[in-house]
PDB file of C-alpha atoms in Angstrom:
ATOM      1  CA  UNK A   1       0.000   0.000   0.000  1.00 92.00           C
ATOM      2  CA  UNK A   2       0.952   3.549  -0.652  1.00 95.00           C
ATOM      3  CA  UNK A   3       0.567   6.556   2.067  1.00 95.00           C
ATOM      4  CA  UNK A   4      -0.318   9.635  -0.379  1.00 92.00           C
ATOM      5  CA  UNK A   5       1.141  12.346   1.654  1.00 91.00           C
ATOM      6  CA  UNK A   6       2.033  16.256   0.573  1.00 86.00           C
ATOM      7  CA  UNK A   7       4.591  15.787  -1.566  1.00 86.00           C
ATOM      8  CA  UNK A   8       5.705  12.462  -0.094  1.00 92.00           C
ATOM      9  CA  UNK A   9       4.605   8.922  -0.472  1.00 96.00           C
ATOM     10  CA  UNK A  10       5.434   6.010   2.131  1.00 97.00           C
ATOM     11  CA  UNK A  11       5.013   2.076   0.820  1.00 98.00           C
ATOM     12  CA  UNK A  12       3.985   0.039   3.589  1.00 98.00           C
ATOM     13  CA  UNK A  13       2.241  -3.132   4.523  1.00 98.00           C
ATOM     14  CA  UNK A  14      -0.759  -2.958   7.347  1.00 98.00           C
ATOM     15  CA  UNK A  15      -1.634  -6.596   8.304  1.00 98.00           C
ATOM     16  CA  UNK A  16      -4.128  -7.914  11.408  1.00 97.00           C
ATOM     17  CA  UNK A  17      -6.064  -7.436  14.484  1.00 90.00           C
ATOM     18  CA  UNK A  18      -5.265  -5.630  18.075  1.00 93.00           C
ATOM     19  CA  UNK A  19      -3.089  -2.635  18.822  1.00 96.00           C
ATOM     20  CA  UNK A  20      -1.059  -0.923  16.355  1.00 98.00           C
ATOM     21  CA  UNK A  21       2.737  -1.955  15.949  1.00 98.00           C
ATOM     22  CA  UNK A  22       4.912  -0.425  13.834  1.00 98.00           C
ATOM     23  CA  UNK A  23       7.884  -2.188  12.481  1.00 98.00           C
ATOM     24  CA  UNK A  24      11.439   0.189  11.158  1.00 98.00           C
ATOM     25  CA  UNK A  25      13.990  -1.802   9.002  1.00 98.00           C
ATOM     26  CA  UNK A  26      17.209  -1.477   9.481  1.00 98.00           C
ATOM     27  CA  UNK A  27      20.443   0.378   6.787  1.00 97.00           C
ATOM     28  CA  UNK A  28      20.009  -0.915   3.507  1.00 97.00           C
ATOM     29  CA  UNK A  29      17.530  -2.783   3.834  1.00 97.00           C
ATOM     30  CA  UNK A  30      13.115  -2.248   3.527  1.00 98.00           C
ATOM     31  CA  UNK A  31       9.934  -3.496   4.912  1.00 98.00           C
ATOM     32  CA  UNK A  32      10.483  -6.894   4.066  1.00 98.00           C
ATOM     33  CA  UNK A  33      12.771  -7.426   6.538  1.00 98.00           C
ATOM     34  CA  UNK A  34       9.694  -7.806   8.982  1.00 98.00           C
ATOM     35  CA  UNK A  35       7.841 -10.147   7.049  1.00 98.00           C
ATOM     36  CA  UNK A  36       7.605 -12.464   9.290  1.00 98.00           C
ATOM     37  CA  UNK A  37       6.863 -11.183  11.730  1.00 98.00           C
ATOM     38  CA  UNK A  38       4.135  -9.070  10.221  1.00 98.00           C
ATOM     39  CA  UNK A  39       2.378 -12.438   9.094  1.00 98.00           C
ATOM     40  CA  UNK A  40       2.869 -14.413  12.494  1.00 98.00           C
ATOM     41  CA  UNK A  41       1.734 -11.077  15.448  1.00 98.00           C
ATOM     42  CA  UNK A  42      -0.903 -10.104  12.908  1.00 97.00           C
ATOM     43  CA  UNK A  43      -3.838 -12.230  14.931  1.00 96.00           C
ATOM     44  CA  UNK A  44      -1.962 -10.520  17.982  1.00 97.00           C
ATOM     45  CA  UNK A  45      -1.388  -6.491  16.559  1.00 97.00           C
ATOM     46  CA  UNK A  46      -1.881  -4.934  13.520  1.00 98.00           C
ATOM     47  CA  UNK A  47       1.263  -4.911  12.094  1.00 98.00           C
ATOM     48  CA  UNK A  48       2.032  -1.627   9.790  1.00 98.00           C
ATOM     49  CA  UNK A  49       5.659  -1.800   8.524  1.00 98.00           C
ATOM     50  CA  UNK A  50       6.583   0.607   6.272  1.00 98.00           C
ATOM     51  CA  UNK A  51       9.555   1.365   4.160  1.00 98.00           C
ATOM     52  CA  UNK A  52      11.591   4.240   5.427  1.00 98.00           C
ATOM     53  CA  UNK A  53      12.102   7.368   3.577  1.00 97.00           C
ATOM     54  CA  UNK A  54      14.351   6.667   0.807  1.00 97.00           C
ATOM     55  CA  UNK A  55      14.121   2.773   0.498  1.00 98.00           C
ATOM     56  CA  UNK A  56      11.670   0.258  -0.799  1.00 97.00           C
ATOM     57  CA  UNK A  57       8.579   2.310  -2.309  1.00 97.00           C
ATOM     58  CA  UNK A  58       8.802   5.472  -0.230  1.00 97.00           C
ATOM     59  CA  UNK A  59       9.857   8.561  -1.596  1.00 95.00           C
ATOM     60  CA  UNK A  60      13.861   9.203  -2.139  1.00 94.00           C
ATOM     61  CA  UNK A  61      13.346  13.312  -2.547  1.00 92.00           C
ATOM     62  CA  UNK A  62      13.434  15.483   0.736  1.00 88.00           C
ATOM     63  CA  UNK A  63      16.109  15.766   3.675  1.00 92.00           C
ATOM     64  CA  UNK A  64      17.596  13.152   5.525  1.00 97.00           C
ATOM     65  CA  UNK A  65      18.071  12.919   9.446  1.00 98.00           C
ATOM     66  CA  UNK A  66      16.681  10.348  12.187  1.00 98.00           C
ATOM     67  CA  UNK A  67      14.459  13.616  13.260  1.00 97.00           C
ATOM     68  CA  UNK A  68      12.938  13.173   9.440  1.00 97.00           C
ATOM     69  CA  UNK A  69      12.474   9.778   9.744  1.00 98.00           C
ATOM     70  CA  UNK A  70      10.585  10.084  12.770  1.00 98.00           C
ATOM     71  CA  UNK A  71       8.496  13.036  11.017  1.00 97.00           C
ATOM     72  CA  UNK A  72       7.753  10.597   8.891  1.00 97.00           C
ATOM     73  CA  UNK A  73       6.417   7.712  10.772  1.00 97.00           C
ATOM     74  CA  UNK A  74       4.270  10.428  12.711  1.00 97.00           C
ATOM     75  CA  UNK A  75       3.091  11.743   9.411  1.00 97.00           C
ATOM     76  CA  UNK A  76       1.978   7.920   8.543  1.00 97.00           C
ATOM     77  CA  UNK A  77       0.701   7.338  11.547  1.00 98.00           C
ATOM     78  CA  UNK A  78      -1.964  10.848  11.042  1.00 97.00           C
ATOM     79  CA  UNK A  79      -2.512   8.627   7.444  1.00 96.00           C
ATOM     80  CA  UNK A  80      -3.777   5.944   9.166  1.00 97.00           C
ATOM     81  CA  UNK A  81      -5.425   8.182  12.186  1.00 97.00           C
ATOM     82  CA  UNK A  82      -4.073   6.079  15.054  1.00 98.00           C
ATOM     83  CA  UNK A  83      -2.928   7.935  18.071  1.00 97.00           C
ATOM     84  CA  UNK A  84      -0.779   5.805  19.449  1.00 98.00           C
ATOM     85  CA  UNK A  85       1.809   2.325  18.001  1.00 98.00           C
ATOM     86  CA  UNK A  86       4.388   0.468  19.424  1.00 98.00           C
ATOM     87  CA  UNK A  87       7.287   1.198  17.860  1.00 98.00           C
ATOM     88  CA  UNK A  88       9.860  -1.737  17.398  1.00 98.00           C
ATOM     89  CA  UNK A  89      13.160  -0.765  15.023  1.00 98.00           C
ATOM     90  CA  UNK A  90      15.924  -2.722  14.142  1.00 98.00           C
ATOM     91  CA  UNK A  91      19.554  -1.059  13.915  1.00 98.00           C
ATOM     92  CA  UNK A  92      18.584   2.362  11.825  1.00 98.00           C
ATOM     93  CA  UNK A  93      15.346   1.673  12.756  1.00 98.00           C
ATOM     94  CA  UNK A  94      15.728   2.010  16.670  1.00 98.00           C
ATOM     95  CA  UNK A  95      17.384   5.191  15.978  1.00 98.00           C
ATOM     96  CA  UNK A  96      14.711   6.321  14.411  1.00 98.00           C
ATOM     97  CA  UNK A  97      12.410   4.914  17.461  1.00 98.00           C
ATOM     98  CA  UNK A  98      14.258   7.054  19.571  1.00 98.00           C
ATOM     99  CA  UNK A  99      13.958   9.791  17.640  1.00 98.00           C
ATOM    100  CA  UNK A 100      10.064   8.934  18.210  1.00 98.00           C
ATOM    101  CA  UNK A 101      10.604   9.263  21.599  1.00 98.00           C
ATOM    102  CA  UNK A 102      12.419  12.919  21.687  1.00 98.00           C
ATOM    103  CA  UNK A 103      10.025  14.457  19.053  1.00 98.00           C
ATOM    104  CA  UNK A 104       6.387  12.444  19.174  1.00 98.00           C
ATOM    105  CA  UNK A 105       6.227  10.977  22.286  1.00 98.00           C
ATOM    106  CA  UNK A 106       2.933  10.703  23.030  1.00 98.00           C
ATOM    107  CA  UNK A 107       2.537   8.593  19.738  1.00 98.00           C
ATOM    108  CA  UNK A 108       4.290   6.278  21.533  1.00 98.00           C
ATOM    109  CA  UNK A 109       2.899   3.265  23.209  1.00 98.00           C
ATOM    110  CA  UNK A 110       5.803   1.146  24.296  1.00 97.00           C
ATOM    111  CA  UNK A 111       9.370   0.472  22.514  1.00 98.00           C
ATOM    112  CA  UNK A 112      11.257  -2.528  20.674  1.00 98.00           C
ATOM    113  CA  UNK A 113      14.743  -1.855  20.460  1.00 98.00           C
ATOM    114  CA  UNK A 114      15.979  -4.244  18.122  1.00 98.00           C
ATOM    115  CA  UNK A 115      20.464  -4.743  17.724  1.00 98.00           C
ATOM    116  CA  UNK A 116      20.921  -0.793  17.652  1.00 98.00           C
ATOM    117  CA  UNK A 117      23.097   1.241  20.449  1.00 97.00           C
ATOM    118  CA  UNK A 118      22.215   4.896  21.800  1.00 97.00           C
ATOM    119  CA  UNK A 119      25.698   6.402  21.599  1.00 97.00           C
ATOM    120  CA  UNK A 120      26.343   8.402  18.096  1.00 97.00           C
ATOM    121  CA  UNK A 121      28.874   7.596  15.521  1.00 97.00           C
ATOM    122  CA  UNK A 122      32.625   8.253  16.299  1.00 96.00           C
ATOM    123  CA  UNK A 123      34.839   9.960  14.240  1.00 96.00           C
ATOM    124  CA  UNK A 124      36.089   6.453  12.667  1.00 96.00           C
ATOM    125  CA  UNK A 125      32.695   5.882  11.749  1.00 95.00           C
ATOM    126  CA  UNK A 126      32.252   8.714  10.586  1.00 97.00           C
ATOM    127  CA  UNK A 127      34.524   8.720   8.450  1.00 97.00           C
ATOM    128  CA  UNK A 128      33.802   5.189   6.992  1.00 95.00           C
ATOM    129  CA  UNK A 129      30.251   6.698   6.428  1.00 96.00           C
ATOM    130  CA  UNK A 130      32.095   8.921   4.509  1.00 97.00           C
ATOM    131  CA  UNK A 131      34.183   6.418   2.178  1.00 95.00           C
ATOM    132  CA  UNK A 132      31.025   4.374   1.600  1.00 94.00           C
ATOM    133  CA  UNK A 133      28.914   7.383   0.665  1.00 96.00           C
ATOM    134  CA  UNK A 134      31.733   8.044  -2.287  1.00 96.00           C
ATOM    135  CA  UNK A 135      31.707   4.198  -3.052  1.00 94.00           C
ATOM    136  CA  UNK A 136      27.884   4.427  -3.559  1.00 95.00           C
ATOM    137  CA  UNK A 137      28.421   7.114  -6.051  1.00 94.00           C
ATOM    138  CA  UNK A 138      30.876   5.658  -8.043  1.00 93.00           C
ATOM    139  CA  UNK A 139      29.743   1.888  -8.104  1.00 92.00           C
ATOM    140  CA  UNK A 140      25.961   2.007  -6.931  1.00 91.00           C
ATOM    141  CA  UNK A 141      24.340   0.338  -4.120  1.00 91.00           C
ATOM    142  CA  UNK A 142      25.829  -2.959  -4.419  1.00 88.00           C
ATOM    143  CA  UNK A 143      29.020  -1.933  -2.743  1.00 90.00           C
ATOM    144  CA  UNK A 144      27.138  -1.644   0.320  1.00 90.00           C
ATOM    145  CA  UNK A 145      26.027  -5.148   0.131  1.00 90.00           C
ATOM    146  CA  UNK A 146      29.116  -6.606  -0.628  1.00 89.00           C
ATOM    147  CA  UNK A 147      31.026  -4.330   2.452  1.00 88.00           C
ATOM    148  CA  UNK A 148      28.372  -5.382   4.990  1.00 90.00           C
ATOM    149  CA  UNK A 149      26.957  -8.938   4.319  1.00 92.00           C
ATOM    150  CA  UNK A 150      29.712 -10.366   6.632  1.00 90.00           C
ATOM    151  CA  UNK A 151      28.721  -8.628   9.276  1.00 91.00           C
ATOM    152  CA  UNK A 152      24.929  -8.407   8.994  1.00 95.00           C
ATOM    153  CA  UNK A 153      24.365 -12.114   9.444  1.00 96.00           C
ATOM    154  CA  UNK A 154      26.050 -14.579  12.412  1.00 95.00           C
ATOM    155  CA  UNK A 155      28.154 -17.142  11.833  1.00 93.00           C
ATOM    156  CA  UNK A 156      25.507 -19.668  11.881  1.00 93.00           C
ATOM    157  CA  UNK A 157      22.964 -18.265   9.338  1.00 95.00           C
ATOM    158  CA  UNK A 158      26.169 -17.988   7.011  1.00 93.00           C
ATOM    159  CA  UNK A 159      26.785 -21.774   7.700  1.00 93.00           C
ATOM    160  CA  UNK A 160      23.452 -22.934   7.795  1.00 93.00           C
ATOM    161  CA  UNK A 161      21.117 -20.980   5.800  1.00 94.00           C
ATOM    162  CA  UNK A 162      22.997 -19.579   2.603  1.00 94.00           C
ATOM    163  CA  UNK A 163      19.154 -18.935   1.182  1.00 96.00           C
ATOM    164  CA  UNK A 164      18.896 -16.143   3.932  1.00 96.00           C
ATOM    165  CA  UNK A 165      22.338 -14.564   3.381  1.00 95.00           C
ATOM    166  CA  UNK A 166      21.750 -14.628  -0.283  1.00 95.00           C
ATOM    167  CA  UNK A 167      17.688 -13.286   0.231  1.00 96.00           C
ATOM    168  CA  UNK A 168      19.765 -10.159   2.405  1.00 96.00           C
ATOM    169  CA  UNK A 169      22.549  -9.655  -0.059  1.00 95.00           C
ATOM    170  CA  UNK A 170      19.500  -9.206  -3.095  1.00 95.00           C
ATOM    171  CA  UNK A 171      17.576  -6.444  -0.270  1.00 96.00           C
ATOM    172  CA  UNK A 172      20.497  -4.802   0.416  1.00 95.00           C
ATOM    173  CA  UNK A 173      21.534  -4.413  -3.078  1.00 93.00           C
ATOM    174  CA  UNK A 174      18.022  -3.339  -4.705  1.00 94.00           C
ATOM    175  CA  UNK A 175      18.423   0.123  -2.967  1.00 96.00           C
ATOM    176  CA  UNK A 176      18.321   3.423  -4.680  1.00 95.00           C
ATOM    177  CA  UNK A 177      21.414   5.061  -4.158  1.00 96.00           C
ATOM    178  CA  UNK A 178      19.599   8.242  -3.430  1.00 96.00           C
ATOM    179  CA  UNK A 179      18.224   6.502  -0.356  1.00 97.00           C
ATOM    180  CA  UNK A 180      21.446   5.008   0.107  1.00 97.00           C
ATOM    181  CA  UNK A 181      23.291   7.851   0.616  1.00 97.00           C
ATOM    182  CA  UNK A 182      20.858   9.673   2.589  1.00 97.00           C
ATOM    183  CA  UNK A 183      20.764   7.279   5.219  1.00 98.00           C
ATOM    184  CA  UNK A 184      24.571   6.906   5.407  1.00 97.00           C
ATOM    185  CA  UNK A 185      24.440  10.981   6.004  1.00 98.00           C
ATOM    186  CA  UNK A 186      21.564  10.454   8.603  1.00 98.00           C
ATOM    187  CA  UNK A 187      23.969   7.808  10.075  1.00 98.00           C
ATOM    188  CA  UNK A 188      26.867   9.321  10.493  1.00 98.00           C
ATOM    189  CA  UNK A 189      25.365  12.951  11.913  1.00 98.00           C
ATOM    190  CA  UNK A 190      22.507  11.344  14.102  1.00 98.00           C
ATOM    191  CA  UNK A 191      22.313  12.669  17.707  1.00 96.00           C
ATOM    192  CA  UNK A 192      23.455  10.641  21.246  1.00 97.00           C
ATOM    193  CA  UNK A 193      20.507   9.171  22.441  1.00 97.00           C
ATOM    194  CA  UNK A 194      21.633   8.049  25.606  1.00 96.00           C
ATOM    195  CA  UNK A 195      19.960  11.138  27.744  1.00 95.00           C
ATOM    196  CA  UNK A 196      17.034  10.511  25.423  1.00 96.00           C
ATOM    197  CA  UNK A 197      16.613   6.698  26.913  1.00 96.00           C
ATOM    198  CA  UNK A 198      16.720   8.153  30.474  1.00 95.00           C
ATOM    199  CA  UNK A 199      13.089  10.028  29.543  1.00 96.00           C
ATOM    200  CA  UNK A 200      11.466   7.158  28.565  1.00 97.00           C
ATOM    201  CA  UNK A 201       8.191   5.800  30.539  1.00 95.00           C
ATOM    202  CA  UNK A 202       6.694   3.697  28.446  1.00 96.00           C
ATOM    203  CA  UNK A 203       7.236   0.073  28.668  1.00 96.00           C
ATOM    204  CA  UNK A 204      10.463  -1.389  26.474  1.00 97.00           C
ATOM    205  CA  UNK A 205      11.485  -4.397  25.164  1.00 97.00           C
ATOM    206  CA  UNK A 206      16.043  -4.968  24.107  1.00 98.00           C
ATOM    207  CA  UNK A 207      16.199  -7.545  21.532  1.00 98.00           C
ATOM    208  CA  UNK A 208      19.755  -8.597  19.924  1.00 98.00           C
ATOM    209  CA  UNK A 209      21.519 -11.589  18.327  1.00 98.00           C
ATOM    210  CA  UNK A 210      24.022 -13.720  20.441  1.00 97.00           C
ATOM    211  CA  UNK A 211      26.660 -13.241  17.385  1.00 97.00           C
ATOM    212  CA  UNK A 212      25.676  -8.973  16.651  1.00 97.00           C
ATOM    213  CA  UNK A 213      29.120  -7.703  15.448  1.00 95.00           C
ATOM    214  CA  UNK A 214      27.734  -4.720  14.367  1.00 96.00           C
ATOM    215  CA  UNK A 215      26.192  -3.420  17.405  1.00 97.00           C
ATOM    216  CA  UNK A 216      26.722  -6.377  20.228  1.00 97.00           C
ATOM    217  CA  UNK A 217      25.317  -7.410  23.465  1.00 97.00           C
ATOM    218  CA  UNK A 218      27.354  -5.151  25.036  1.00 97.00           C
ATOM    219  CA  UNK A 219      25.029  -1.833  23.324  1.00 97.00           C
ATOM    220  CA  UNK A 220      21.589  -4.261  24.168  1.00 97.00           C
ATOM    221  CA  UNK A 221      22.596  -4.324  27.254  1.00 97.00           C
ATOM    222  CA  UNK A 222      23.827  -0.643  28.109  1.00 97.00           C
ATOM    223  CA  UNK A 223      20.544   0.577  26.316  1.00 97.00           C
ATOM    224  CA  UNK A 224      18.356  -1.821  28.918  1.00 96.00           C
ATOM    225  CA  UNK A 225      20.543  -0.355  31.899  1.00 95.00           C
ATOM    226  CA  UNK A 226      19.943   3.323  30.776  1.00 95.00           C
ATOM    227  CA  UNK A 227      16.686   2.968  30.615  1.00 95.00           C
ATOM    228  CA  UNK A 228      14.625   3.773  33.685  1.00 93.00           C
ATOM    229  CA  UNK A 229      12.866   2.086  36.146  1.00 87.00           C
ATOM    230  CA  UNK A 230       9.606   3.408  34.787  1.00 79.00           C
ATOM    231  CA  UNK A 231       9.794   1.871  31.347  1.00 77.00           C
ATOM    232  CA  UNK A 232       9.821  -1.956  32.674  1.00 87.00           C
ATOM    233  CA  UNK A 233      13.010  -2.660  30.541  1.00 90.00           C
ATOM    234  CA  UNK A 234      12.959  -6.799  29.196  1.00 92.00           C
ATOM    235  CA  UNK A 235      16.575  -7.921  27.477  1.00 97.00           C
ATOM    236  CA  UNK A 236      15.890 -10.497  25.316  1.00 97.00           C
ATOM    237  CA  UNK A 237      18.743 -12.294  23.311  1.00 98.00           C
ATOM    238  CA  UNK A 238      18.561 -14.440  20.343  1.00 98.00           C
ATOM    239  CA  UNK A 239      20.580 -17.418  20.152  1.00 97.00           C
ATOM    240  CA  UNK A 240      22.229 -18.038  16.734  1.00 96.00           C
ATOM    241  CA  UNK A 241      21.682 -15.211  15.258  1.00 97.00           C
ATOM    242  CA  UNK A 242      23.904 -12.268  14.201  1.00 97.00           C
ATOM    243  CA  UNK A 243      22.654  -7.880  13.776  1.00 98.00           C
ATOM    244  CA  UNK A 244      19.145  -9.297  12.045  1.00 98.00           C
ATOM    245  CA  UNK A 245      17.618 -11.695  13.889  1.00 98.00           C
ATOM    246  CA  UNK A 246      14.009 -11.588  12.987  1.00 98.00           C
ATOM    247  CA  UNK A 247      15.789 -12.982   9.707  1.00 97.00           C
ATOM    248  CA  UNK A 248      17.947 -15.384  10.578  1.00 97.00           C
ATOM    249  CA  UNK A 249      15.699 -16.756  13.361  1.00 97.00           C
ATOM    250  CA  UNK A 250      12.175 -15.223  12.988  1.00 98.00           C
ATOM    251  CA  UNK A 251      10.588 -17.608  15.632  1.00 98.00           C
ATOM    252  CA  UNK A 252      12.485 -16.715  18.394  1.00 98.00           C
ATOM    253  CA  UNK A 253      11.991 -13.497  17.632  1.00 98.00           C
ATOM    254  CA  UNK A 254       8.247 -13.476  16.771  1.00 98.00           C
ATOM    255  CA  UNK A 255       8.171 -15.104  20.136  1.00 98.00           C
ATOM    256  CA  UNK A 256       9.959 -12.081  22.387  1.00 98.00           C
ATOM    257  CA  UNK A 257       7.823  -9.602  20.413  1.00 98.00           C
ATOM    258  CA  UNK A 258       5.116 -11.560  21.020  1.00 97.00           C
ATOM    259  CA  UNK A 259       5.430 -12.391  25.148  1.00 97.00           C
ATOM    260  CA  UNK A 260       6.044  -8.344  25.527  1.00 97.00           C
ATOM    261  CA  UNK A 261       3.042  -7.670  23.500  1.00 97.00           C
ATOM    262  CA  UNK A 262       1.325  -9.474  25.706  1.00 95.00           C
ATOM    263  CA  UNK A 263       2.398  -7.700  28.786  1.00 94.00           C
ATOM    264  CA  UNK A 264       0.256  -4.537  27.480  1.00 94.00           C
ATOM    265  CA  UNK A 265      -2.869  -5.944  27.231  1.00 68.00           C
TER     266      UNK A 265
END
């Protein structure tokens, strides 16, 4: 489905029953990273997953910042007129979920932090923003599949299931390099979150894979600790499974979405 909005369109899917949940992908990737998920919770939630701005069938035009991103899912969420979602993103995705926290909060209903960290990039990573931004101009977006593969999936998937490496690999490298690019700037000039977590109130949920490389247990776990008493913090993490687990193993995942979904009824 297609959000018509001023100037702007948003693809997204909008699947089942119960309260709203909104699902953000992860860097390069679009709303199909969620599909299972959005297929198993949606007798649980309704499941609205769309793709961020820039990737899958949304809009590439327009600036580019986690603040924009979260202008955006507001902006769908008026579309649909619902008040309130829980809002579960993976890696770019829980950036932009906190960025739904320090701008809309009261669109919020609970959080899903899913393998992301609070802290902003450093000046290393910066900088390799910077060298893959020039890469994407010069070769397109399948650089960015071929530099990150590795270290998107755990060892295991890339052992045992070569069908969901490969099935990553094609997302990744179906990108528009507009969208591309604009996320790597939104990446590497995103704001520290970490004072933003201490605000929170509304119940939260820390999902990563045992094998993240990309952002470990180690962020999981410092995001969980930083966030307050108030919000009724759950660490969950996935066993064989590397910085997309709801991928590489979508039961166990479906199942910790599910069991804190339950806990707000």
């Amino acid at each position: 489905m297609i959000a018509q909005l001023p100037g702007f369109q948003i693809g997204y899917d909008d699947q089942g029953d119960g309260p709203p949940m909104l699902f953000l992908h992860g860097f390069p990737h679009d709303r199909t990273l969620w599909a299972s998920q959005r297929v198993a919770l949606s007798p649980q939630a309704r499941c609205i997953v769309p793709d961020i701005r820039g990737f899958g069938h949304s809009s590439t035009h327009g600036s580019y910042s986690m603040d924009q991103y979260a202008d955006d899912v507001a902006a769908l969420l008026d579309w649909l007129q619902l008040e309130q979602a829980v809002i579960c993103g993976l890696s770019m995705g829980g950036y932009i979920a906190m960025a739904m926290w320090r701008r809309h909060p009261e669109r919020v209903r609970a959080l899903v932090f899913c393998d992301t960290k609070a802290g902003p990039d450093t000046e290393e990573g910066k900088s390799r923003r910077d060298e893959l931004i020039a890469l994407v101009r010069r070769d397109g977006t399948r650089v960015i599949a071929d530099a990150q593969i590795t270290g998107m999936v755990g060892s295991m998937t890339r052992e045992r299931r070569p069908e969901v490496v490969a099935s990553l690999r094609a997302m990744m490298g179906r990108q528009s390099a507009a969208g591309v690019i604009g996320a790597l700037q939104a990446l590497r000039d995103r704001p520290d979150s970490r004072d933003t977590l201490k605000s929170v109130s509304v119940p939260s949920l820390v999902v990563v894979g045992e094998d993240d490389a990309l952002t470990p247990i180690k962020e999981a776990r410092a995001i969980a600790e930083a966030l307050p008493s108030a919000a009724r913090v759950r660490l969950e993490i996935i066993a064989g499974a590397g910085h997309v687990p709801c991928l590489e193993r979508p039961a166990a995942t479906t199942h910790a979405l599910s069991d804190f979904l339950s806990t707000l009824e």
